[in-house]
């Protein structure tokens, strides 16, 4: 739970304001009432063993260091049933990301000053006994105070020593774009890993663009965009220095922070005498930063080969229809189109996806939340025909068993062009897009402008939802394409403001479809951890994981959706061979079926209206062969309206003001995102790429 102004902790530290919030907790500015000085108070709310141990390690690391470019820790304490707290020097100033938000990319002179100061701090850390690795250097972790002093901060991922040690779970996080390839998984990291991250930070600070992800460069052959293509006024010497620090092979980088500093300052590399053979022979010397690269290069080639083979084998197993449950294929199909797949969603025609999208950014165009990027070339506009409109909305009677007609297809009307959205003056829609069978999360305005890429995860990211304040997303990874389920996926939280990504602190077991409660305290999701699809909830206050549904009567449950007041969850149940929409209280009690169609149709993918008075959902026939219509269930009258929107309509998302609906649909070629206003029901195209676009979610609070 976030602390408020005036809270007193440990009978000594009074909170003044919150400085930032991340996946683990928050950082506060506080007054040490014993000494009368301001301090920074960092909290850890994830008190599981691994996270608590990692947080305590940070306290131990910082308490023992003394350097002008590093903060000091002065206290560490635990409050039972609340969390751990770290007290350190308060640095009054902006981090590098905030500085760039105000003034734009830094100058080359600033890069020299900041980079050399950070190298001094790293040289000190790496020379400790045992050595200390920072492992999370990025724009947000370099602070500059009002006097211009540079500080390297936030040691949440720090590690002591690198010989024959495994990293604790709490320290395995990485920041895409900043982390070297050896930091992914359990590979060995050393001082050169920090050099890579500092190089990536200087690259981003000079250009406003984070460099291409290291693992994709090492394995997939993605090329690093030369720094001077983004920033031509930077000298070739400085660009070469930073690009050398960004070599995917650690042997090709600078081998020490001192060597990196010398290069930044333009000082010559000293040549060190290593051996003398007789008085009449010259001494053999070597440059300290030149090491053989053949072995390292061969390793990455071998690693890439085995990774490709693993993907091929995994794909052949997963996409083999004999290995998919007939029950799941027929009754819990994918709510969106997927190319070259035997199981299709309700009524969605098959599509063929090109490996090259016409709109979205490729993985080599690394876009982050540091700076807003507007796609100047725009999005391909189209006013072509789309799935059809019913003649009129179908209103069902208020009987206990609601009668509805079977959805059908009629001629298609035109769709409003993308560049002429009507009535949308604000707001943003995020969605997933599968490019070359790897999904990433993007965001743009309803007018099709201001497109940014939020994730750049080598294993893919999708199935996401926003926190109530619109500053964080919870998503799943791995995510390859649009799938009916994700048996090896885990849940992660990304802070949009800081770029920090953290896994939720429980063992992953096929978790997907997460939704954040409107009060911000819980995350509900579907999981395969007990052998069938059931709904669980994770409490962000006490970190308890609770199963809400059961598999009685051979039923399965998925697609949870919170009511606006966080008191209820609507969800889809597979029961008696049909898809039904049920509701339950937030603790899993008071389960009841909401819609009773008497077996005439199937309903799934519920989402609440902003006022909580109705429920939107996708509806198809009981054999799942007709295109899905968008239905609205009104609680007061117990009636169902089928909205006159071109079908299929899948995965609807309501805007924060309750006036707009975003959804995914397909024509005969593409699967794209559309949206419409509930007052006129006129569809407007949002995306128009040949990639598969899915999972649209309106961003709250923006």
PDB file of C-alpha atoms in Angstrom, residues 342-450:
ATOM      1  CA  UNK A 342      -5.988 -25.449 -37.541  1.00  0.00           C
ATOM      2  CA  UNK A 343      -8.114 -23.915 -34.775  1.00  0.00           C
ATOM      3  CA  UNK A 344      -9.855 -20.657 -35.681  1.00  0.00           C
ATOM      4  CA  UNK A 345     -11.885 -18.304 -33.508  1.00  0.00           C
ATOM      5  CA  UNK A 346     -15.656 -18.049 -33.706  1.00  0.00           C
ATOM      6  CA  UNK A 347     -16.554 -17.060 -37.213  1.00  0.00           C
ATOM      7  CA  UNK A 348     -13.281 -15.381 -38.099  1.00  0.00           C
ATOM      8  CA  UNK A 349     -12.104 -16.133 -41.638  1.00  0.00           C
ATOM      9  CA  UNK A 350      -8.590 -17.443 -42.062  1.00  0.00           C
ATOM     10  CA  UNK A 351      -5.928 -14.864 -42.804  1.00  0.00           C
ATOM     11  CA  UNK A 352      -2.453 -14.989 -44.212  1.00  0.00           C
ATOM     12  CA  UNK A 353      -0.063 -12.677 -42.394  1.00  0.00           C
ATOM     13  CA  UNK A 354       2.911 -11.184 -44.138  1.00  0.00           C
ATOM     14  CA  UNK A 355       6.197 -11.181 -42.293  1.00  0.00           C
ATOM     15  CA  UNK A 356       6.597  -7.470 -43.042  1.00  0.00           C
ATOM     16  CA  UNK A 357       3.914  -5.144 -41.622  1.00  0.00           C
ATOM     17  CA  UNK A 358       3.001  -2.005 -43.500  1.00  0.00           C
ATOM     18  CA  UNK A 359       2.551   0.152 -40.419  1.00  0.00           C
ATOM     19  CA  UNK A 360       4.137  -1.053 -37.231  1.00  0.00           C
ATOM     20  CA  UNK A 361       7.728  -0.649 -36.251  1.00  0.00           C
ATOM     21  CA  UNK A 362      10.055  -3.580 -36.743  1.00  0.00           C
ATOM     22  CA  UNK A 363      12.149  -4.812 -33.791  1.00  0.00           C
ATOM     23  CA  UNK A 364      15.107  -2.889 -35.208  1.00  0.00           C
ATOM     24  CA  UNK A 365      13.254   0.390 -34.676  1.00  0.00           C
ATOM     25  CA  UNK A 366      13.480   0.484 -30.903  1.00  0.00           C
ATOM     26  CA  UNK A 367      10.897   2.856 -29.477  1.00  0.00           C
ATOM     27  CA  UNK A 368      10.487   3.436 -25.753  1.00  0.00           C
ATOM     28  CA  UNK A 369       8.522   5.547 -23.344  1.00  0.00           C
ATOM     29  CA  UNK A 370      11.507   7.900 -22.984  1.00  0.00           C
ATOM     30  CA  UNK A 371      10.358  10.104 -25.809  1.00  0.00           C
ATOM     31  CA  UNK A 372       7.171  10.212 -27.861  1.00  0.00           C
ATOM     32  CA  UNK A 373       7.610   9.182 -31.490  1.00  0.00           C
ATOM     33  CA  UNK A 374       5.095  10.205 -34.138  1.00  0.00           C
ATOM     34  CA  UNK A 375       5.121   8.042 -37.239  1.00  0.00           C
ATOM     35  CA  UNK A 376       5.543  10.661 -39.913  1.00  0.00           C
ATOM     36  CA  UNK A 377       4.731   8.377 -42.799  1.00  0.00           C
ATOM     37  CA  UNK A 378       1.329   7.694 -41.216  1.00  0.00           C
ATOM     38  CA  UNK A 379      -0.731   4.548 -41.338  1.00  0.00           C
ATOM     39  CA  UNK A 380      -2.095   3.038 -44.529  1.00  0.00           C
ATOM     40  CA  UNK A 381      -5.569   4.472 -44.954  1.00  0.00           C
ATOM     41  CA  UNK A 382      -8.361   2.298 -46.178  1.00  0.00           C
ATOM     42  CA  UNK A 383     -12.051   2.682 -46.808  1.00  0.00           C
ATOM     43  CA  UNK A 384     -12.514  -0.804 -48.182  1.00  0.00           C
ATOM     44  CA  UNK A 385     -15.431  -3.074 -47.389  1.00  0.00           C
ATOM     45  CA  UNK A 386     -15.553  -4.788 -44.018  1.00  0.00           C
ATOM     46  CA  UNK A 387     -17.686  -7.443 -42.324  1.00  0.00           C
ATOM     47  CA  UNK A 388     -21.369  -6.745 -42.532  1.00  0.00           C
ATOM     48  CA  UNK A 389     -23.920  -4.824 -40.511  1.00  0.00           C
ATOM     49  CA  UNK A 390     -27.149  -6.472 -39.366  1.00  0.00           C
ATOM     50  CA  UNK A 391     -30.238  -4.593 -40.499  1.00  0.00           C
ATOM     51  CA  UNK A 392     -30.983  -3.455 -36.946  1.00  0.00           C
ATOM     52  CA  UNK A 393     -30.137  -4.162 -33.345  1.00  0.00           C
ATOM     53  CA  UNK A 394     -31.834  -7.238 -31.927  1.00  0.00           C
ATOM     54  CA  UNK A 395     -33.548  -6.631 -28.595  1.00  0.00           C
ATOM     55  CA  UNK A 396     -34.400  -9.706 -26.561  1.00  0.00           C
ATOM     56  CA  UNK A 397     -37.309 -10.047 -24.194  1.00  0.00           C
ATOM     57  CA  UNK A 398     -36.967  -9.775 -20.425  1.00  0.00           C
ATOM     58  CA  UNK A 399     -37.813 -13.431 -19.833  1.00  0.00           C
ATOM     59  CA  UNK A 400     -35.606 -15.530 -17.523  1.00  0.00           C
ATOM     60  CA  UNK A 401     -34.415 -17.342 -20.642  1.00  0.00           C
ATOM     61  CA  UNK A 402     -33.328 -14.716 -23.150  1.00  0.00           C
ATOM     62  CA  UNK A 403     -34.053 -15.482 -26.773  1.00  0.00           C
ATOM     63  CA  UNK A 404     -31.693 -14.167 -29.434  1.00  0.00           C
ATOM     64  CA  UNK A 405     -31.392 -14.811 -33.130  1.00  0.00           C
ATOM     65  CA  UNK A 406     -28.441 -16.551 -34.688  1.00  0.00           C
ATOM     66  CA  UNK A 407     -25.917 -14.008 -36.013  1.00  0.00           C
ATOM     67  CA  UNK A 408     -25.806 -13.758 -39.791  1.00  0.00           C
ATOM     68  CA  UNK A 409     -23.919 -11.881 -42.489  1.00  0.00           C
ATOM     69  CA  UNK A 410     -25.318  -9.195 -44.759  1.00  0.00           C
ATOM     70  CA  UNK A 411     -23.707  -6.807 -47.273  1.00  0.00           C
ATOM     71  CA  UNK A 412     -20.930  -4.594 -45.923  1.00  0.00           C
ATOM     72  CA  UNK A 413     -21.119  -0.832 -45.486  1.00  0.00           C
ATOM     73  CA  UNK A 414     -18.142   1.453 -45.818  1.00  0.00           C
ATOM     74  CA  UNK A 415     -15.928   2.062 -42.813  1.00  0.00           C
ATOM     75  CA  UNK A 416     -14.905   5.576 -41.805  1.00  0.00           C
ATOM     76  CA  UNK A 417     -11.332   6.253 -42.990  1.00  0.00           C
ATOM     77  CA  UNK A 418      -8.603   6.162 -40.372  1.00  0.00           C
ATOM     78  CA  UNK A 419      -7.570   9.756 -40.921  1.00  0.00           C
ATOM     79  CA  UNK A 420     -11.043  11.153 -40.230  1.00  0.00           C
ATOM     80  CA  UNK A 421     -12.009   9.924 -36.749  1.00  0.00           C
ATOM     81  CA  UNK A 422     -15.237  11.529 -35.585  1.00  0.00           C
ATOM     82  CA  UNK A 423     -15.557  12.931 -32.095  1.00  0.00           C
ATOM     83  CA  UNK A 424     -12.370  11.505 -30.587  1.00  0.00           C
ATOM     84  CA  UNK A 425     -10.318  14.309 -29.098  1.00  0.00           C
ATOM     85  CA  UNK A 426      -8.222  12.426 -26.579  1.00  0.00           C
ATOM     86  CA  UNK A 427      -7.336   8.996 -25.278  1.00  0.00           C
ATOM     87  CA  UNK A 428      -5.003   6.223 -26.356  1.00  0.00           C
ATOM     88  CA  UNK A 429      -5.471   2.582 -27.337  1.00  0.00           C
ATOM     89  CA  UNK A 430      -2.827  -0.069 -26.757  1.00  0.00           C
ATOM     90  CA  UNK A 431      -2.822  -3.367 -28.606  1.00  0.00           C
ATOM     91  CA  UNK A 432      -0.603  -6.346 -29.421  1.00  0.00           C
ATOM     92  CA  UNK A 433       0.753  -7.025 -32.895  1.00  0.00           C
ATOM     93  CA  UNK A 434       2.443 -10.244 -34.014  1.00  0.00           C
ATOM     94  CA  UNK A 435       5.284  -9.471 -36.403  1.00  0.00           C
ATOM     95  CA  UNK A 436       7.154 -12.556 -37.661  1.00  0.00           C
ATOM     96  CA  UNK A 437       5.246 -14.598 -35.047  1.00  0.00           C
ATOM     97  CA  UNK A 438       6.538 -12.565 -32.090  1.00  0.00           C
ATOM     98  CA  UNK A 439       3.968 -10.288 -30.438  1.00  0.00           C
ATOM     99  CA  UNK A 440       4.815  -6.908 -28.907  1.00  0.00           C
ATOM    100  CA  UNK A 441       2.640  -4.221 -27.337  1.00  0.00           C
ATOM    101  CA  UNK A 442       2.082  -0.875 -29.074  1.00  0.00           C
ATOM    102  CA  UNK A 443       0.059   2.247 -28.301  1.00  0.00           C
ATOM    103  CA  UNK A 444      -1.360   5.067 -30.399  1.00  0.00           C
ATOM    104  CA  UNK A 445      -4.083   7.682 -30.414  1.00  0.00           C
ATOM    105  CA  UNK A 446      -7.515   6.976 -31.947  1.00  0.00           C
ATOM    106  CA  UNK A 447      -6.526   9.243 -34.822  1.00  0.00           C
ATOM    107  CA  UNK A 448      -3.780   6.778 -35.796  1.00  0.00           C
ATOM    108  CA  UNK A 449      -0.939   9.073 -34.696  1.00  0.00           C
ATOM    109  CA  UNK A 450       1.664   9.025 -31.923  1.00  0.00           C
TER     110      UNK A 450
END
